[in-house]
Amino acid sequence: MRLDLARIRDAVSAIDPAFLRSPQFRSWPLDTALGCSVTLKVETLNPVRSFKGRGTELVVSRLLSERRYPSVVCASAGNLGQALAYSGARRGVPVAVFAAANANPVKVERMRSLGAAVHLEGDDIERPRALAREYARTEGAFLVEDSLDVDTCEGAATIALELLAGPARPDVLVIALGGGALASGVGYVTRQLSPDTRVIAVQPAGAPAMALSWRARAVVNTDAVDTIADGVAGRHPIPEVLDDLLEVLDDVTLVDEDLIKRGMRLLLECAGLVVEPSAALGVAAVLGEPERFAGLDVATVVCGSNVAPADFRTWTAPPGARSERVSSVRGAPGSPTPGRGA
């Protein structure tokens, strides 16, 4: 296991307080709708509207202490890039982000507004990943690879320190799974501090690579994705992260697009939360298997809210309502496809 509880506790001091002590609460209307007690850990009320800032704060803080690199670079679908741009700007560290040409325009705009130099090229995340590696080699920049860089996992793990600080521990923690930083970090701390809590990760059925890999106990790459949840839409799991997930997860489940949209709609109607599709995966899992969670104390992390208003209105509209646009992520070899959900 690459993660360490002592390091995770120490990490808190390196993270901007804007990302710490995020709200967590029960929504009684959501309890009624889902048939179980649900605690929401809300990671959207911060400068980058996602949990990613916890990890990038740790990464950039460590790099400054080492004083070995003049700048940082990453490949990103958007949330990691925003978080890295924020952490770099806060400390005067230049940031470059490589993203696919079809990256979420809301996320691209916010990366640039936070000061990152954003380069858009390629049909999917694999081209940006190669360009980021080349940039790191030629410019001497530090390459931040989400989930592979253990700091991104241990930064995310601080969420669980807060979630589990109270005397009551959930029966089940249901958490979104993309590249694995969130699931491995939060899952690891939960294993250490609340071993009786079951940890269930959730992926879209249209982007199941890590779920297939976890079930096979070996990396399974996929050829295509088809999901609105761009933040977790990946095709090539990282072996080291899979090894961690095999240690900390009890199960990985898949949800379809309709369940994701219903989860987004419920979070709006019952808790007043505007979320991106990835953040609704936990609620979607409960909607998909209500008998599995009936009567239990369930916790889930609402991990991001970087969503275009038009997309949100379309995805959360009641069935049969007229839609404004549809912006799902689809891809196959040679066509636009996201990578590890960063």
GROMACS .gro file of C-alpha atoms in nm:
model
  342
    1MET     CA    1   0.000   0.000   0.000
    2ARG     CA    2   0.151   0.331  -0.110
    3LEU     CA    3  -0.045   0.550   0.133
    4ASP     CA    4   0.048   0.624   0.493
    5LEU     CA    5  -0.184   0.747   0.770
    6ALA     CA    6   0.081   0.956   0.947
    7ARG     CA    7   0.169   1.137   0.623
    8ILE     CA    8  -0.200   1.199   0.556
    9ARG     CA    9  -0.246   1.358   0.898
   10ASP     CA   10   0.063   1.573   0.841
   11ALA     CA   11  -0.069   1.674   0.497
   12VAL     CA   12  -0.344   1.885   0.652
   13SER     CA   13  -0.095   2.158   0.746
   14ALA     CA   14   0.015   2.197   0.382
   15ILE     CA   15  -0.335   2.244   0.239
   16ASP     CA   16  -0.500   2.583   0.195
   17PRO     CA   17  -0.774   2.608   0.461
   18ALA     CA   18  -1.015   2.696   0.178
   19PHE     CA   19  -1.023   2.324   0.098
   20LEU     CA   20  -1.044   2.192   0.454
   21ARG     CA   21  -1.336   2.129   0.688
   22SER     CA   22  -1.582   2.106   0.401
   23PRO     CA   23  -1.951   2.081   0.495
   24GLN     CA   24  -2.103   1.746   0.577
   25PHE     CA   25  -2.465   1.698   0.665
   26ARG     CA   26  -2.770   1.478   0.636
   27SER     CA   27  -3.049   1.578   0.403
   28TRP     CA   28  -3.379   1.454   0.542
   29PRO     CA   29  -3.556   1.481   0.204
   30LEU     CA   30  -3.277   1.275   0.049
   31ASP     CA   31  -3.309   1.015   0.325
   32THR     CA   32  -3.677   0.981   0.242
   33ALA     CA   33  -3.617   0.960  -0.131
   34LEU     CA   34  -3.346   0.694  -0.099
   35GLY     CA   35  -3.477   0.488   0.192
   36CYS     CA   36  -3.159   0.518   0.396
   37SER     CA   37  -2.971   0.774   0.604
   38VAL     CA   38  -2.734   0.972   0.378
   39THR     CA   39  -2.448   1.194   0.489
   40LEU     CA   40  -2.316   1.423   0.216
   41LYS     CA   41  -1.953   1.538   0.232
   42VAL     CA   42  -1.959   1.842   0.002
   43GLU     CA   43  -1.630   1.916  -0.177
   44THR     CA   44  -1.763   2.185  -0.413
   45LEU     CA   45  -1.753   2.499  -0.198
   46ASN     CA   46  -1.393   2.595  -0.263
   47PRO     CA   47  -1.198   2.799  -0.522
   48VAL     CA   48  -1.184   2.516  -0.780
   49ARG     CA   49  -1.522   2.356  -0.706
   50SER     CA   50  -1.381   2.007  -0.656
   51PHE     CA   51  -1.180   1.793  -0.417
   52LYS     CA   52  -0.868   1.807  -0.638
   53GLY     CA   53  -0.725   2.109  -0.459
   54ARG     CA   54  -0.643   1.900  -0.154
   55GLY     CA   55  -0.401   1.692  -0.360
   56THR     CA   56  -0.246   1.970  -0.566
   57GLU     CA   57  -0.183   2.176  -0.254
   58LEU     CA   58   0.021   1.887  -0.120
   59VAL     CA   59   0.207   1.837  -0.449
   60VAL     CA   60   0.309   2.200  -0.496
   61SER     CA   61   0.394   2.248  -0.128
   62ARG     CA   62   0.634   1.954  -0.144
   63LEU     CA   63   0.792   2.075  -0.467
   64LEU     CA   64   0.863   2.416  -0.317
   65SER     CA   65   1.033   2.258  -0.018
   66GLU     CA   66   1.254   2.053  -0.252
   67ARG     CA   67   1.330   2.349  -0.482
   68ARG     CA   68   1.412   2.120  -0.772
   69TYR     CA   69   1.165   2.227  -1.040
   70PRO     CA   70   1.087   2.572  -1.187
   71SER     CA   71   0.731   2.483  -1.293
   72VAL     CA   72   0.469   2.208  -1.303
   73VAL     CA   73   0.273   2.045  -1.582
   74CYS     CA   74  -0.014   1.798  -1.608
   75ALA     CA   75  -0.255   1.643  -1.854
   76SER     CA   76  -0.612   1.694  -1.742
   77ALA     CA   77  -0.977   1.668  -1.833
   78GLY     CA   78  -1.023   1.988  -1.632
   79ASN     CA   79  -1.055   1.951  -1.255
   80LEU     CA   80  -0.694   1.856  -1.187
   81GLY     CA   81  -0.580   2.137  -1.416
   82GLN     CA   82  -0.788   2.393  -1.228
   83ALA     CA   83  -0.661   2.274  -0.894
   84LEU     CA   84  -0.299   2.271  -1.005
   85ALA     CA   85  -0.337   2.620  -1.154
   86TYR     CA   86  -0.476   2.746  -0.823
   87SER     CA   87  -0.205   2.587  -0.612
   88GLY     CA   88   0.067   2.711  -0.848
   89ALA     CA   89  -0.068   3.067  -0.861
   90ARG     CA   90  -0.093   3.078  -0.483
   91ARG     CA   91   0.279   3.001  -0.456
   92GLY     CA   92   0.413   3.171  -0.766
   93VAL     CA   93   0.481   2.846  -0.954
   94PRO     CA   94   0.408   2.850  -1.332
   95VAL     CA   95   0.161   2.584  -1.447
   96ALA     CA   96   0.105   2.429  -1.789
   97VAL     CA   97  -0.193   2.206  -1.863
   98PHE     CA   98  -0.242   1.985  -2.168
   99ALA     CA   99  -0.597   1.882  -2.251
  100ALA     CA  100  -0.784   1.729  -2.544
  101ALA     CA  101  -0.932   1.955  -2.808
  102ASN     CA  102  -1.281   1.854  -2.694
  103ALA     CA  103  -1.221   1.923  -2.325
  104ASN     CA  104  -1.508   2.072  -2.123
  105PRO     CA  105  -1.504   2.443  -2.219
  106VAL     CA  106  -1.613   2.551  -1.870
  107LYS     CA  107  -1.314   2.376  -1.720
  108VAL     CA  108  -1.077   2.511  -1.987
  109GLU     CA  109  -1.192   2.867  -1.923
  110ARG     CA  110  -1.142   2.830  -1.548
  111MET     CA  111  -0.795   2.681  -1.588
  112ARG     CA  112  -0.693   2.982  -1.793
  113SER     CA  113  -0.857   3.227  -1.553
  114LEU     CA  114  -0.648   3.078  -1.274
  115GLY     CA  115  -0.332   3.151  -1.471
  116ALA     CA  116  -0.248   2.819  -1.633
  117ALA     CA  117  -0.105   2.801  -1.983
  118VAL     CA  118  -0.355   2.563  -2.143
  119HIS     CA  119  -0.269   2.366  -2.457
  120LEU     CA  120  -0.550   2.187  -2.641
  121GLU     CA  121  -0.451   1.912  -2.878
  122GLY     CA  122  -0.551   1.557  -2.964
  123ASP     CA  123  -0.866   1.351  -2.983
  124ASP     CA  124  -0.839   1.208  -2.634
  125ILE     CA  125  -0.628   1.235  -2.318
  126GLU     CA  126  -0.349   1.014  -2.453
  127ARG     CA  127  -0.208   1.286  -2.680
  128PRO     CA  128  -0.211   1.549  -2.401
  129ARG     CA  129  -0.046   1.295  -2.172
  130ALA     CA  130   0.236   1.244  -2.420
  131LEU     CA  131   0.272   1.619  -2.470
  132ALA     CA  132   0.284   1.681  -2.095
  133ARG     CA  133   0.561   1.423  -2.057
  134GLU     CA  134   0.757   1.585  -2.341
  135TYR     CA  135   0.703   1.931  -2.190
  136ALA     CA  136   0.832   1.808  -1.854
  137ARG     CA  137   1.142   1.665  -2.023
  138THR     CA  138   1.226   1.970  -2.233
  139GLU     CA  139   1.129   2.244  -1.986
  140GLY     CA  140   1.247   2.075  -1.668
  141ALA     CA  141   0.898   2.095  -1.521
  142PHE     CA  142   0.759   1.853  -1.265
  143LEU     CA  143   0.499   1.622  -1.418
  144VAL     CA  144   0.193   1.575  -1.196
  145GLU     CA  145   0.018   1.249  -1.279
  146ASP     CA  146  -0.309   1.231  -1.091
  147SER     CA  147  -0.352   0.913  -0.884
  148LEU     CA  148  -0.004   0.789  -0.975
  149ASP     CA  149   0.145   1.075  -0.771
  150VAL     CA  150   0.072   0.954  -0.420
  151ASP     CA  151   0.038   1.313  -0.296
  152THR     CA  152  -0.283   1.346  -0.499
  153CYS     CA  153  -0.420   1.038  -0.321
  154GLU     CA  154  -0.307   1.143   0.026
  155GLY     CA  155  -0.445   1.493  -0.024
  156ALA     CA  156  -0.782   1.343  -0.114
  157ALA     CA  157  -0.752   1.112   0.187
  158THR     CA  158  -0.781   1.411   0.423
  159ILE     CA  159  -1.151   1.416   0.331
  160ALA     CA  160  -1.196   1.093   0.526
  161LEU     CA  161  -1.018   1.231   0.832
  162GLU     CA  162  -1.294   1.491   0.852
  163LEU     CA  163  -1.577   1.261   0.754
  164LEU     CA  164  -1.489   1.008   1.024
  165ALA     CA  165  -1.401   1.258   1.299
  166GLY     CA  166  -1.737   1.221   1.474
  167PRO     CA  167  -1.845   0.935   1.700
  168ALA     CA  168  -2.090   0.791   1.446
  169ARG     CA  169  -1.936   0.590   1.163
  170PRO     CA  170  -2.129   0.508   0.845
  171ASP     CA  171  -2.223   0.152   0.759
  172VAL     CA  172  -2.128   0.216   0.397
  173LEU     CA  173  -1.917   0.472   0.214
  174VAL     CA  174  -2.011   0.507  -0.154
  175ILE     CA  175  -1.755   0.696  -0.359
  176ALA     CA  176  -1.690   0.794  -0.721
  177LEU     CA  177  -1.413   0.609  -0.900
  178GLY     CA  178  -1.216   0.745  -1.194
  179GLY     CA  179  -0.837   0.738  -1.192
  180GLY     CA  180  -0.850   0.633  -0.828
  181ALA     CA  181  -0.703   0.917  -0.619
  182LEU     CA  182  -1.030   0.985  -0.435
  183ALA     CA  183  -1.135   0.623  -0.390
  184SER     CA  184  -0.793   0.500  -0.283
  185GLY     CA  185  -0.729   0.791  -0.047
  186VAL     CA  186  -1.068   0.799   0.123
  187GLY     CA  187  -1.090   0.420   0.115
  188TYR     CA  188  -0.752   0.380   0.283
  189VAL     CA  189  -0.831   0.613   0.572
  190THR     CA  190  -1.170   0.449   0.617
  191ARG     CA  191  -1.003   0.109   0.638
  192GLN     CA  192  -0.766   0.243   0.906
  193LEU     CA  193  -1.015   0.437   1.119
  194SER     CA  194  -1.346   0.260   1.058
  195PRO     CA  195  -1.274  -0.097   0.947
  196ASP     CA  196  -1.638  -0.204   0.984
  197THR     CA  197  -1.748   0.049   0.721
  198ARG     CA  198  -1.789  -0.105   0.376
  199VAL     CA  199  -1.630   0.097   0.096
  200ILE     CA  200  -1.806   0.075  -0.240
  201ALA     CA  201  -1.674   0.259  -0.545
  202VAL     CA  202  -1.895   0.361  -0.838
  203GLN     CA  203  -1.819   0.405  -1.208
  204PRO     CA  204  -2.037   0.485  -1.508
  205ALA     CA  205  -2.129   0.180  -1.711
  206GLY     CA  206  -2.004   0.374  -2.012
  207ALA     CA  207  -1.653   0.407  -1.862
  208PRO     CA  208  -1.591   0.084  -1.669
  209ALA     CA  209  -1.215   0.028  -1.708
  210MET     CA  210  -1.120   0.048  -1.339
  211ALA     CA  211  -1.424  -0.156  -1.233
  212LEU     CA  212  -1.333  -0.429  -1.481
  213SER     CA  213  -0.973  -0.417  -1.362
  214TRP     CA  214  -1.071  -0.440  -0.994
  215ARG     CA  215  -1.288  -0.743  -1.065
  216ALA     CA  216  -1.018  -0.911  -1.272
  217ARG     CA  217  -0.744  -0.810  -1.026
  218ALA     CA  218  -0.540  -0.701  -1.327
  219VAL     CA  219  -0.543  -0.399  -1.556
  220VAL     CA  220  -0.818  -0.410  -1.818
  221ASN     CA  221  -0.799  -0.136  -2.081
  222THR     CA  222  -1.109  -0.039  -2.276
  223ASP     CA  223  -1.142   0.090  -2.630
  224ALA     CA  224  -1.412   0.350  -2.580
  225VAL     CA  225  -1.614   0.551  -2.331
  226ASP     CA  226  -1.966   0.690  -2.353
  227THR     CA  227  -2.074   0.894  -2.051
  228ILE     CA  228  -2.165   1.243  -1.939
  229ALA     CA  229  -1.933   1.196  -1.637
  230ASP     CA  230  -1.614   1.333  -1.794
  231GLY     CA  231  -1.440   1.357  -1.456
  232VAL     CA  232  -1.424   0.978  -1.422
  233ALA     CA  233  -1.416   0.873  -1.787
  234GLY     CA  234  -1.096   0.675  -1.837
  235ARG     CA  235  -0.975   0.385  -2.048
  236HIS     CA  236  -0.631   0.297  -1.909
  237PRO     CA  237  -0.611   0.219  -1.534
  238ILE     CA  238  -0.281   0.279  -1.354
  239PRO     CA  239  -0.140  -0.050  -1.217
  240GLU     CA  240  -0.007   0.101  -0.893
  241VAL     CA  241  -0.344   0.261  -0.819
  242LEU     CA  242  -0.529  -0.062  -0.894
  243ASP     CA  243  -0.308  -0.238  -0.640
  244ASP     CA  244  -0.412   0.017  -0.377
  245LEU     CA  245  -0.779  -0.017  -0.466
  246LEU     CA  246  -0.762  -0.394  -0.433
  247GLU     CA  247  -0.659  -0.336  -0.070
  248VAL     CA  248  -0.925  -0.083   0.029
  249LEU     CA  249  -1.245  -0.146  -0.168
  250ASP     CA  250  -1.515  -0.398  -0.082
  251ASP     CA  251  -1.690  -0.366  -0.417
  252VAL     CA  252  -1.710  -0.162  -0.737
  253THR     CA  253  -2.049  -0.111  -0.897
  254LEU     CA  254  -2.160   0.040  -1.229
  255VAL     CA  255  -2.446   0.283  -1.294
  256ASP     CA  256  -2.607   0.387  -1.619
  257GLU     CA  257  -2.654   0.740  -1.750
  258ASP     CA  258  -3.017   0.763  -1.643
  259LEU     CA  259  -2.923   0.688  -1.283
  260ILE     CA  260  -2.650   0.953  -1.293
  261LYS     CA  261  -2.897   1.213  -1.414
  262ARG     CA  262  -3.153   1.109  -1.153
  263GLY     CA  263  -2.882   1.140  -0.888
  264MET     CA  264  -2.798   1.493  -1.005
  265ARG     CA  265  -3.166   1.585  -0.998
  266LEU     CA  266  -3.214   1.446  -0.646
  267LEU     CA  267  -2.912   1.635  -0.512
  268LEU     CA  268  -3.061   1.954  -0.653
  269GLU     CA  269  -3.416   1.893  -0.532
  270CYS     CA  270  -3.334   1.747  -0.190
  271ALA     CA  271  -3.010   1.922  -0.092
  272GLY     CA  272  -2.995   2.231  -0.315
  273LEU     CA  273  -2.666   2.118  -0.472
  274VAL     CA  274  -2.560   2.181  -0.831
  275VAL     CA  275  -2.313   1.904  -0.915
  276GLU     CA  276  -2.130   1.762  -1.213
  277PRO     CA  277  -2.220   1.405  -1.312
  278SER     CA  278  -1.923   1.244  -1.135
  279ALA     CA  279  -2.039   1.389  -0.804
  280ALA     CA  280  -2.375   1.215  -0.829
  281LEU     CA  281  -2.236   0.863  -0.866
  282GLY     CA  282  -2.283   0.774  -0.500
  283VAL     CA  283  -2.649   0.872  -0.503
  284ALA     CA  284  -2.691   0.698  -0.838
  285ALA     CA  285  -2.560   0.374  -0.688
  286VAL     CA  286  -2.819   0.387  -0.409
  287LEU     CA  287  -3.094   0.460  -0.663
  288GLY     CA  288  -2.982   0.160  -0.867
  289GLU     CA  289  -2.985  -0.089  -0.578
  290PRO     CA  290  -3.221   0.047  -0.310
  291GLU     CA  291  -3.258  -0.287  -0.136
  292ARG     CA  292  -2.882  -0.309  -0.084
  293PHE     CA  293  -2.873   0.018   0.113
  294ALA     CA  294  -3.217   0.016   0.277
  295GLY     CA  295  -3.205   0.128   0.639
  296LEU     CA  296  -2.826   0.177   0.643
  297ASP     CA  297  -2.619   0.480   0.736
  298VAL     CA  298  -2.459   0.577   0.404
  299ALA     CA  299  -2.197   0.845   0.337
  300THR     CA  300  -2.089   0.980   0.000
  301VAL     CA  301  -1.851   1.250  -0.123
  302VAL     CA  302  -1.999   1.516  -0.352
  303CYS     CA  303  -1.673   1.564  -0.536
  304GLY     CA  304  -1.724   1.841  -0.795
  305SER     CA  305  -1.955   2.101  -0.946
  306ASN     CA  306  -1.778   2.210  -1.264
  307VAL     CA  307  -2.069   2.176  -1.504
  308ALA     CA  308  -2.200   2.402  -1.780
  309PRO     CA  309  -2.539   2.552  -1.683
  310ALA     CA  310  -2.702   2.439  -2.010
  311ASP     CA  311  -2.580   2.082  -1.962
  312PHE     CA  312  -2.699   2.081  -1.602
  313ARG     CA  313  -3.045   2.199  -1.700
  314THR     CA  314  -3.065   1.933  -1.970
  315TRP     CA  315  -2.947   1.648  -1.753
  316THR     CA  316  -3.167   1.735  -1.455
  317ALA     CA  317  -3.482   1.815  -1.653
  318PRO     CA  318  -3.782   1.594  -1.573
  319PRO     CA  319  -3.831   1.308  -1.820
  320GLY     CA  320  -3.993   1.429  -2.138
  321ALA     CA  321  -3.884   1.791  -2.095
  322ARG     CA  322  -3.728   1.960  -2.395
  323SER     CA  323  -3.347   1.957  -2.377
  324GLU     CA  324  -3.117   2.245  -2.474
  325ARG     CA  325  -2.808   2.042  -2.559
  326VAL     CA  326  -2.638   1.715  -2.477
  327SER     CA  327  -2.268   1.708  -2.394
  328SER     CA  328  -2.168   1.353  -2.319
  329VAL     CA  329  -1.819   1.215  -2.356
  330ARG     CA  330  -1.789   0.951  -2.625
  331GLY     CA  331  -1.480   0.805  -2.774
  332ALA     CA  332  -1.308   0.518  -2.947
  333PRO     CA  333  -0.964   0.481  -3.100
  334GLY     CA  334  -0.909   0.783  -3.320
  335SER     CA  335  -1.199   0.985  -3.178
  336PRO     CA  336  -1.243   1.211  -2.872
  337THR     CA  337  -1.197   1.012  -2.554
  338PRO     CA  338  -1.099   1.122  -2.205
  339GLY     CA  339  -0.835   0.944  -2.004
  340ARG     CA  340  -0.806   0.876  -1.635
  341GLY     CA  341  -1.067   1.128  -1.532
  342ALA     CA  342  -0.833   1.406  -1.418
   0.00000   0.00000   0.00000
